[in-house]
Structure formats: C-alpha cells, structure tokens
GROMACS .gro file of C-alpha atoms in nm:
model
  213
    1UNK     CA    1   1.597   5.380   7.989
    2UNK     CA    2   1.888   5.350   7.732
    3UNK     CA    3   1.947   5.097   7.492
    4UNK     CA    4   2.279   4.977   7.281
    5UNK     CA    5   2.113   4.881   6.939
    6UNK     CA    6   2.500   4.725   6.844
    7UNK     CA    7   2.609   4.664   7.164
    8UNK     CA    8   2.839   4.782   7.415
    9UNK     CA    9   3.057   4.949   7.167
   10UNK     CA   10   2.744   5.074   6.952
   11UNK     CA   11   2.505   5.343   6.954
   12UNK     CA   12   2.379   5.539   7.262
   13UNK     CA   13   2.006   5.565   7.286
   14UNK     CA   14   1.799   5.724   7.533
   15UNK     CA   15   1.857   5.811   7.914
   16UNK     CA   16   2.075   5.683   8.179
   17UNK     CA   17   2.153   5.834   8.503
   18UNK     CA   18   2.230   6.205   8.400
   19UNK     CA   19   2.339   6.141   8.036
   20UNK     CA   20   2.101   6.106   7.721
   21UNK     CA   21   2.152   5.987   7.388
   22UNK     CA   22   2.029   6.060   7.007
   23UNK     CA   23   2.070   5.971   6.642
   24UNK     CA   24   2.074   6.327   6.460
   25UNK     CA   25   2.153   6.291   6.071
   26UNK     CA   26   2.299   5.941   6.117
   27UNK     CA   27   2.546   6.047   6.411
   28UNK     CA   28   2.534   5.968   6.798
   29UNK     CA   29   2.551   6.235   7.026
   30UNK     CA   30   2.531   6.224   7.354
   31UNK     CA   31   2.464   6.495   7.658
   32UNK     CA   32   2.416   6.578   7.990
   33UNK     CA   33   2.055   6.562   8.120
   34UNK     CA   34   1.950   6.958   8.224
   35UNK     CA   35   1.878   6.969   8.574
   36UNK     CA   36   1.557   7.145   8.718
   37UNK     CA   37   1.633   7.428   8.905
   38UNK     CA   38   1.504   7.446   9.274
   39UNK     CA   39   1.555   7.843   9.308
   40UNK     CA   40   1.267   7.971   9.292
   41UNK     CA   41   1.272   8.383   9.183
   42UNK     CA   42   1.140   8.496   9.492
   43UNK     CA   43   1.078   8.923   9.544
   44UNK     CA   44   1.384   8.936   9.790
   45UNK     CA   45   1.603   8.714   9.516
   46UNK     CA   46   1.520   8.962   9.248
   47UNK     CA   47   1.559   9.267   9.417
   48UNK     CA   48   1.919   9.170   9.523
   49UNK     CA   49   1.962   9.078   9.108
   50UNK     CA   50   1.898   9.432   9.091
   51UNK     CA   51   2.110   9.567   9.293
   52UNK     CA   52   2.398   9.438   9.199
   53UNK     CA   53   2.282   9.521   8.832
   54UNK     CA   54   2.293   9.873   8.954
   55UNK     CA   55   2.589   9.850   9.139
   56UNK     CA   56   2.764   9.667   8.853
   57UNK     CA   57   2.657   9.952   8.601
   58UNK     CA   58   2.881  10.204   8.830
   59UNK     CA   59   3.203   9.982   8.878
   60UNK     CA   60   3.165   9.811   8.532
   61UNK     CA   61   3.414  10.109   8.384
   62UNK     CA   62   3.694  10.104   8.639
   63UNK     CA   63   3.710   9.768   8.591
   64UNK     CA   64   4.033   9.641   8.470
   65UNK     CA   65   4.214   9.932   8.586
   66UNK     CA   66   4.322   9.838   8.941
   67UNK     CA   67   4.194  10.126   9.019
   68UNK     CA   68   3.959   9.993   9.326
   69UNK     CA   69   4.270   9.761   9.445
   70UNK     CA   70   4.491  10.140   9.498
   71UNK     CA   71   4.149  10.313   9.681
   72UNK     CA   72   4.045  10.025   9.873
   73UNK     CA   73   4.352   9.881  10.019
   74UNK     CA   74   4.350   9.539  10.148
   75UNK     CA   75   4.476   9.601  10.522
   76UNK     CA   76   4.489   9.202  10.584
   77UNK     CA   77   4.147   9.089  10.407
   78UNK     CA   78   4.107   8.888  10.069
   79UNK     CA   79   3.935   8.963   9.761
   80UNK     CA   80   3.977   9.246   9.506
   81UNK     CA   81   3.955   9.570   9.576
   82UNK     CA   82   3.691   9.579   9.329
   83UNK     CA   83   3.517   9.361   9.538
   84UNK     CA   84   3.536   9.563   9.810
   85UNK     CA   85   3.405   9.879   9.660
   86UNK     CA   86   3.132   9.668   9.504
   87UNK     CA   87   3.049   9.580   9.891
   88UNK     CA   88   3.097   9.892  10.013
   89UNK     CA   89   2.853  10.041   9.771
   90UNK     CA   90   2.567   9.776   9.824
   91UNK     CA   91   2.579   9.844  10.169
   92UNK     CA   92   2.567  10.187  10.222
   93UNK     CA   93   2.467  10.319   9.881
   94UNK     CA   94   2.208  10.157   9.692
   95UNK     CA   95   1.833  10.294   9.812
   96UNK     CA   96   1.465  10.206   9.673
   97UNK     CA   97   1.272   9.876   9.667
   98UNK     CA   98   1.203   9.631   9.400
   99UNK     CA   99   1.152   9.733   9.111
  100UNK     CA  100   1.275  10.082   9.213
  101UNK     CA  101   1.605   9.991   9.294
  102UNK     CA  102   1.905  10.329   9.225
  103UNK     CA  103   2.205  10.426   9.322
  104UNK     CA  104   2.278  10.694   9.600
  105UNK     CA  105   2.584  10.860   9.451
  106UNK     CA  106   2.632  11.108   9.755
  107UNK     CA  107   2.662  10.797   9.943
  108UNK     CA  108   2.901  10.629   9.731
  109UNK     CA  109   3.278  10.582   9.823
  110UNK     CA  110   3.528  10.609   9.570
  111UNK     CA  111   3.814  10.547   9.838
  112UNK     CA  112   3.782  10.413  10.198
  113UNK     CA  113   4.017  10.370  10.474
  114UNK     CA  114   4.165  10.550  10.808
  115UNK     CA  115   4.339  10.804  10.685
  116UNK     CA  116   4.182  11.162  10.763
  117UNK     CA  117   3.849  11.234  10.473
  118UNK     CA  118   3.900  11.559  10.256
  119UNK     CA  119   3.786  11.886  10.472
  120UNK     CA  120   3.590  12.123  10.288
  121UNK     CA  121   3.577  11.944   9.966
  122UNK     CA  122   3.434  12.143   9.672
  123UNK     CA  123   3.441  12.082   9.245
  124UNK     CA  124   3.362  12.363   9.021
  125UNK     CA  125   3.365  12.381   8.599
  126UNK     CA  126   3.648  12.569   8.464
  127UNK     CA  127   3.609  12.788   8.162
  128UNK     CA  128   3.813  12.495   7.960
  129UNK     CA  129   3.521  12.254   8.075
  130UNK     CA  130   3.773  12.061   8.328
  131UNK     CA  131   3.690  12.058   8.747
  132UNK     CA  132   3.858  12.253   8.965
  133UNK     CA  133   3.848  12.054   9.322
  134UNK     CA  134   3.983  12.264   9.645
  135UNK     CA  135   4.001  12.129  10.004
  136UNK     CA  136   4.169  12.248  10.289
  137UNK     CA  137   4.468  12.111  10.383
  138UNK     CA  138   4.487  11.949  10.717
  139UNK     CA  139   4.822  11.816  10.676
  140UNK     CA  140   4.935  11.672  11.042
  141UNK     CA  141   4.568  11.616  11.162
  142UNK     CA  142   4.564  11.220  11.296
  143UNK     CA  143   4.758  11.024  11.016
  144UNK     CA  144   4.731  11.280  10.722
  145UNK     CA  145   5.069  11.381  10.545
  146UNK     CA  146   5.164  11.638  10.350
  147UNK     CA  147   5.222  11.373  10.062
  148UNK     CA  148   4.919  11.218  10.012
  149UNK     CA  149   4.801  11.155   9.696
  150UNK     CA  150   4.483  11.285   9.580
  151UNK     CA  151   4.228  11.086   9.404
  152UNK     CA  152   3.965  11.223   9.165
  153UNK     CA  153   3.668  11.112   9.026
  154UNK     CA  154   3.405  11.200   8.758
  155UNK     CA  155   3.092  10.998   8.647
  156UNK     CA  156   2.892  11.076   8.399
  157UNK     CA  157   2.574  10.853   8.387
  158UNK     CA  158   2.414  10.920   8.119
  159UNK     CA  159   2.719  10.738   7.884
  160UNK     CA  160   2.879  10.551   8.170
  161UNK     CA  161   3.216  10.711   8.153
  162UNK     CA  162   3.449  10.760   8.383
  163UNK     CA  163   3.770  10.992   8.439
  164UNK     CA  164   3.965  11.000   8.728
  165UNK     CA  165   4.360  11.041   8.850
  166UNK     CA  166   4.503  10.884   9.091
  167UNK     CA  167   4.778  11.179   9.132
  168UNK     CA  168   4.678  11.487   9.033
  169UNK     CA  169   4.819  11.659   9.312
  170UNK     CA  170   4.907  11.622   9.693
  171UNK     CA  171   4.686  11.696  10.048
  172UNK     CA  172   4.918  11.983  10.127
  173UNK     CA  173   4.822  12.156   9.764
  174UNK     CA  174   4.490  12.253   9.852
  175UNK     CA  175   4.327  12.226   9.474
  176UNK     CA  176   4.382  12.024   9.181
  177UNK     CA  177   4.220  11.993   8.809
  178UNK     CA  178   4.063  11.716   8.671
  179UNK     CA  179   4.125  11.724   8.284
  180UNK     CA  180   3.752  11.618   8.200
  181UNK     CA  181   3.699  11.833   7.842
  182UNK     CA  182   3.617  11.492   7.674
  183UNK     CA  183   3.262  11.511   7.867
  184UNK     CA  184   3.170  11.869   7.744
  185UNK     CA  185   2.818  11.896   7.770
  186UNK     CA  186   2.743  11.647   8.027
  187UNK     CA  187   2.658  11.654   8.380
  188UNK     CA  188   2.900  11.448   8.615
  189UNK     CA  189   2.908  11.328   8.927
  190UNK     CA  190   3.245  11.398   9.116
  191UNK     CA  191   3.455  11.269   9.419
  192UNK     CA  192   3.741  11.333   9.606
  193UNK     CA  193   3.978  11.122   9.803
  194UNK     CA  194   4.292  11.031   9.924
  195UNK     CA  195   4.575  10.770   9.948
  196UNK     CA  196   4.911  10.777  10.087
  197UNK     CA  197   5.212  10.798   9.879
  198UNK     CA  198   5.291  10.420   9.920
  199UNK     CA  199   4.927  10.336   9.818
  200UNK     CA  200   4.904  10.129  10.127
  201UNK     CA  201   4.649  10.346  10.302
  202UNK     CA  202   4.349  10.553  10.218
  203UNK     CA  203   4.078  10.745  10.304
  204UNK     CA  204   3.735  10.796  10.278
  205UNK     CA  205   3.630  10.964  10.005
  206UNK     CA  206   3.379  11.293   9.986
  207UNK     CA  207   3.121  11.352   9.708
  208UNK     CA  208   3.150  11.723   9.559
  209UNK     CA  209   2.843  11.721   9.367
  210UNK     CA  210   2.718  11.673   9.032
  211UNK     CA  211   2.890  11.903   8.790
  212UNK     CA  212   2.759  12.034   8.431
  213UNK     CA  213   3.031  12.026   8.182
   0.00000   0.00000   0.00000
C-alpha cells in the first residue's frame, strides 16, 4: 500500500501495483518493483549456459568481421551468418556433459555449404613459422570452379586469437600460406575451406590439424 503524504501532486510512498516509492536524503524516488523469477536453474538449463559459453569463446574473435556472413551464406534463410556458425557448431561440435562441457574442433566448420569440401587437405609449419595448406585440386568435380576462393583458418586457444584469409589463393592452386608468424610459439588449430568467387556459395570446410608454431 502507497500513500500521498501531500497529496496527489506530493510524495510517493510505498507500493502500488509494480512501482514503489522512497524518501532517500529528502528526495522521492520511485522504481519498478523486481519481479521473482520463475526459471528455475535446472541441470539441462545450465548445461546449455555452457555450451554456448564454449561456443561463444570460439566465435567471440571473428566477431565483427563478417567473416561468418562470407562462409556461411544465407541461401534464402534469416539471421547472421554468425548465427549460423554458432548453430552449426552447437550441433555438431560441442561434446561432454555438464560440467564437462568442450569443444570438438575436428568437428567444427569454419565454412558450410554445397559446393565440393577440400580433397586431401593438409597444413604444415614453414621455416618462417607461417602454414603451408595443400589440397588437390578437383576443379570441375560437381559445382567446384577453378576460381574459388580459399578460406583459411588458424586458432590458437590458449590466447583466443584468430588469423584467417578469405583469399589467399584459388581451388585450382593446389597450396596456399597462411601468414601466421604473430603466433610463434603456439599451437593452432587450422581449417580449410572454400567459397566461390561471388561469395554466394560455399563449402564445407576440413580441419587440418593442430599445428605448433
């Protein structure tokens, strides 16, 4: 119950309906009443917290550089394409139970779409501390073009940093370098994929290992 010590125009002084009232240091203030929440923290509730805290820890660094909406193309559907990599990676790439909840990263997808996957996808250190990735080129196989991009992707976990180009080189070119000297003495985990050359399409990416730098 509220009350209006000067009247309608006065003070506001206790509860009414969701709103409260109080003197503090000679001044009226008034706020909302905080609701009691009915969501009770149940095990299944905080083990999906968790993995999306997981999952959030991966994608937090491309985030910002539309870097999801170019390797997860849209084809139709709403959303981000950060949202859909975030989706993609909850469903197919987070193991464990609560509270042992990780991250696959051989299962993760940096890219996903129709277009023909990397063949023979491999990532080695170069003396100069950068990745060397080499595929085969299957150029002509399904949907798969000579100029396709190629996307690459290292992820070191221990900082949470990220490189990756989105054109270092083309399907047909059989290897390209990743310039990744800034993580010297790291170990990273490393991807390969592919979209076309109007970023419209992609494919799905292949996980070549975890590299030491």
């Amino acid at each position: 119950m509220a009350r209006i010590p000067n009247g309608i125009l006065g003070e506001f002084i206790g509860t009414a309906g969701n709103v409260s009232g109080y003197m503090r240091y000679g001044n009226n203030f008034l706020r909302s009443r905080r609701s009691k929440s009915g969501n009770v923290m149940t095990p299944k509730r905080l083990a999906q917290q968790q993995k999306i805290k997981v999952c959030n820890e991966f994608t937090k660094p491309f985030a910002g550089q539309s870097f999801f909406n170019k390797t997860f193309p849209a084809y139709g559907s709403k959303g981000s394409g950060h949202n859909r990599a975030t989706s993609a990676i909850l469903n197919q790439a987070i193991v464990g139970s609560y509270p042992d909840i990780a991250i696959a990263y051989p299962l993760v997808l940096i890219s996903q779409g129709p277009l023909p996957a990397p063949v023979d996808a491999l990532a080695n250190p170069d003396a100069e501390s950068n990745i060397l990735f080499s595929w085969t080129d299957n150029t002509g196989t399904g949907t798969a073009k000579a100029d396709d991009k190629v996307v690459l992707v290292a992820y070191c976990t221990e900082t949470k940093q990220i490189i990756y180009s989105l054109n270092a080189g083309t399907r047909a070119d059989g290897q390209a370098i990743l310039d990744t000297h800034l993580m010297q003495g790291v170990a990273a985990e490393t991807w390969i994929g592919f979209v076309s050359h109007d970023e419209k399409d992609a494919a799905n990416s292949s996980y070549t290992g975890q590299i030491a730098l």
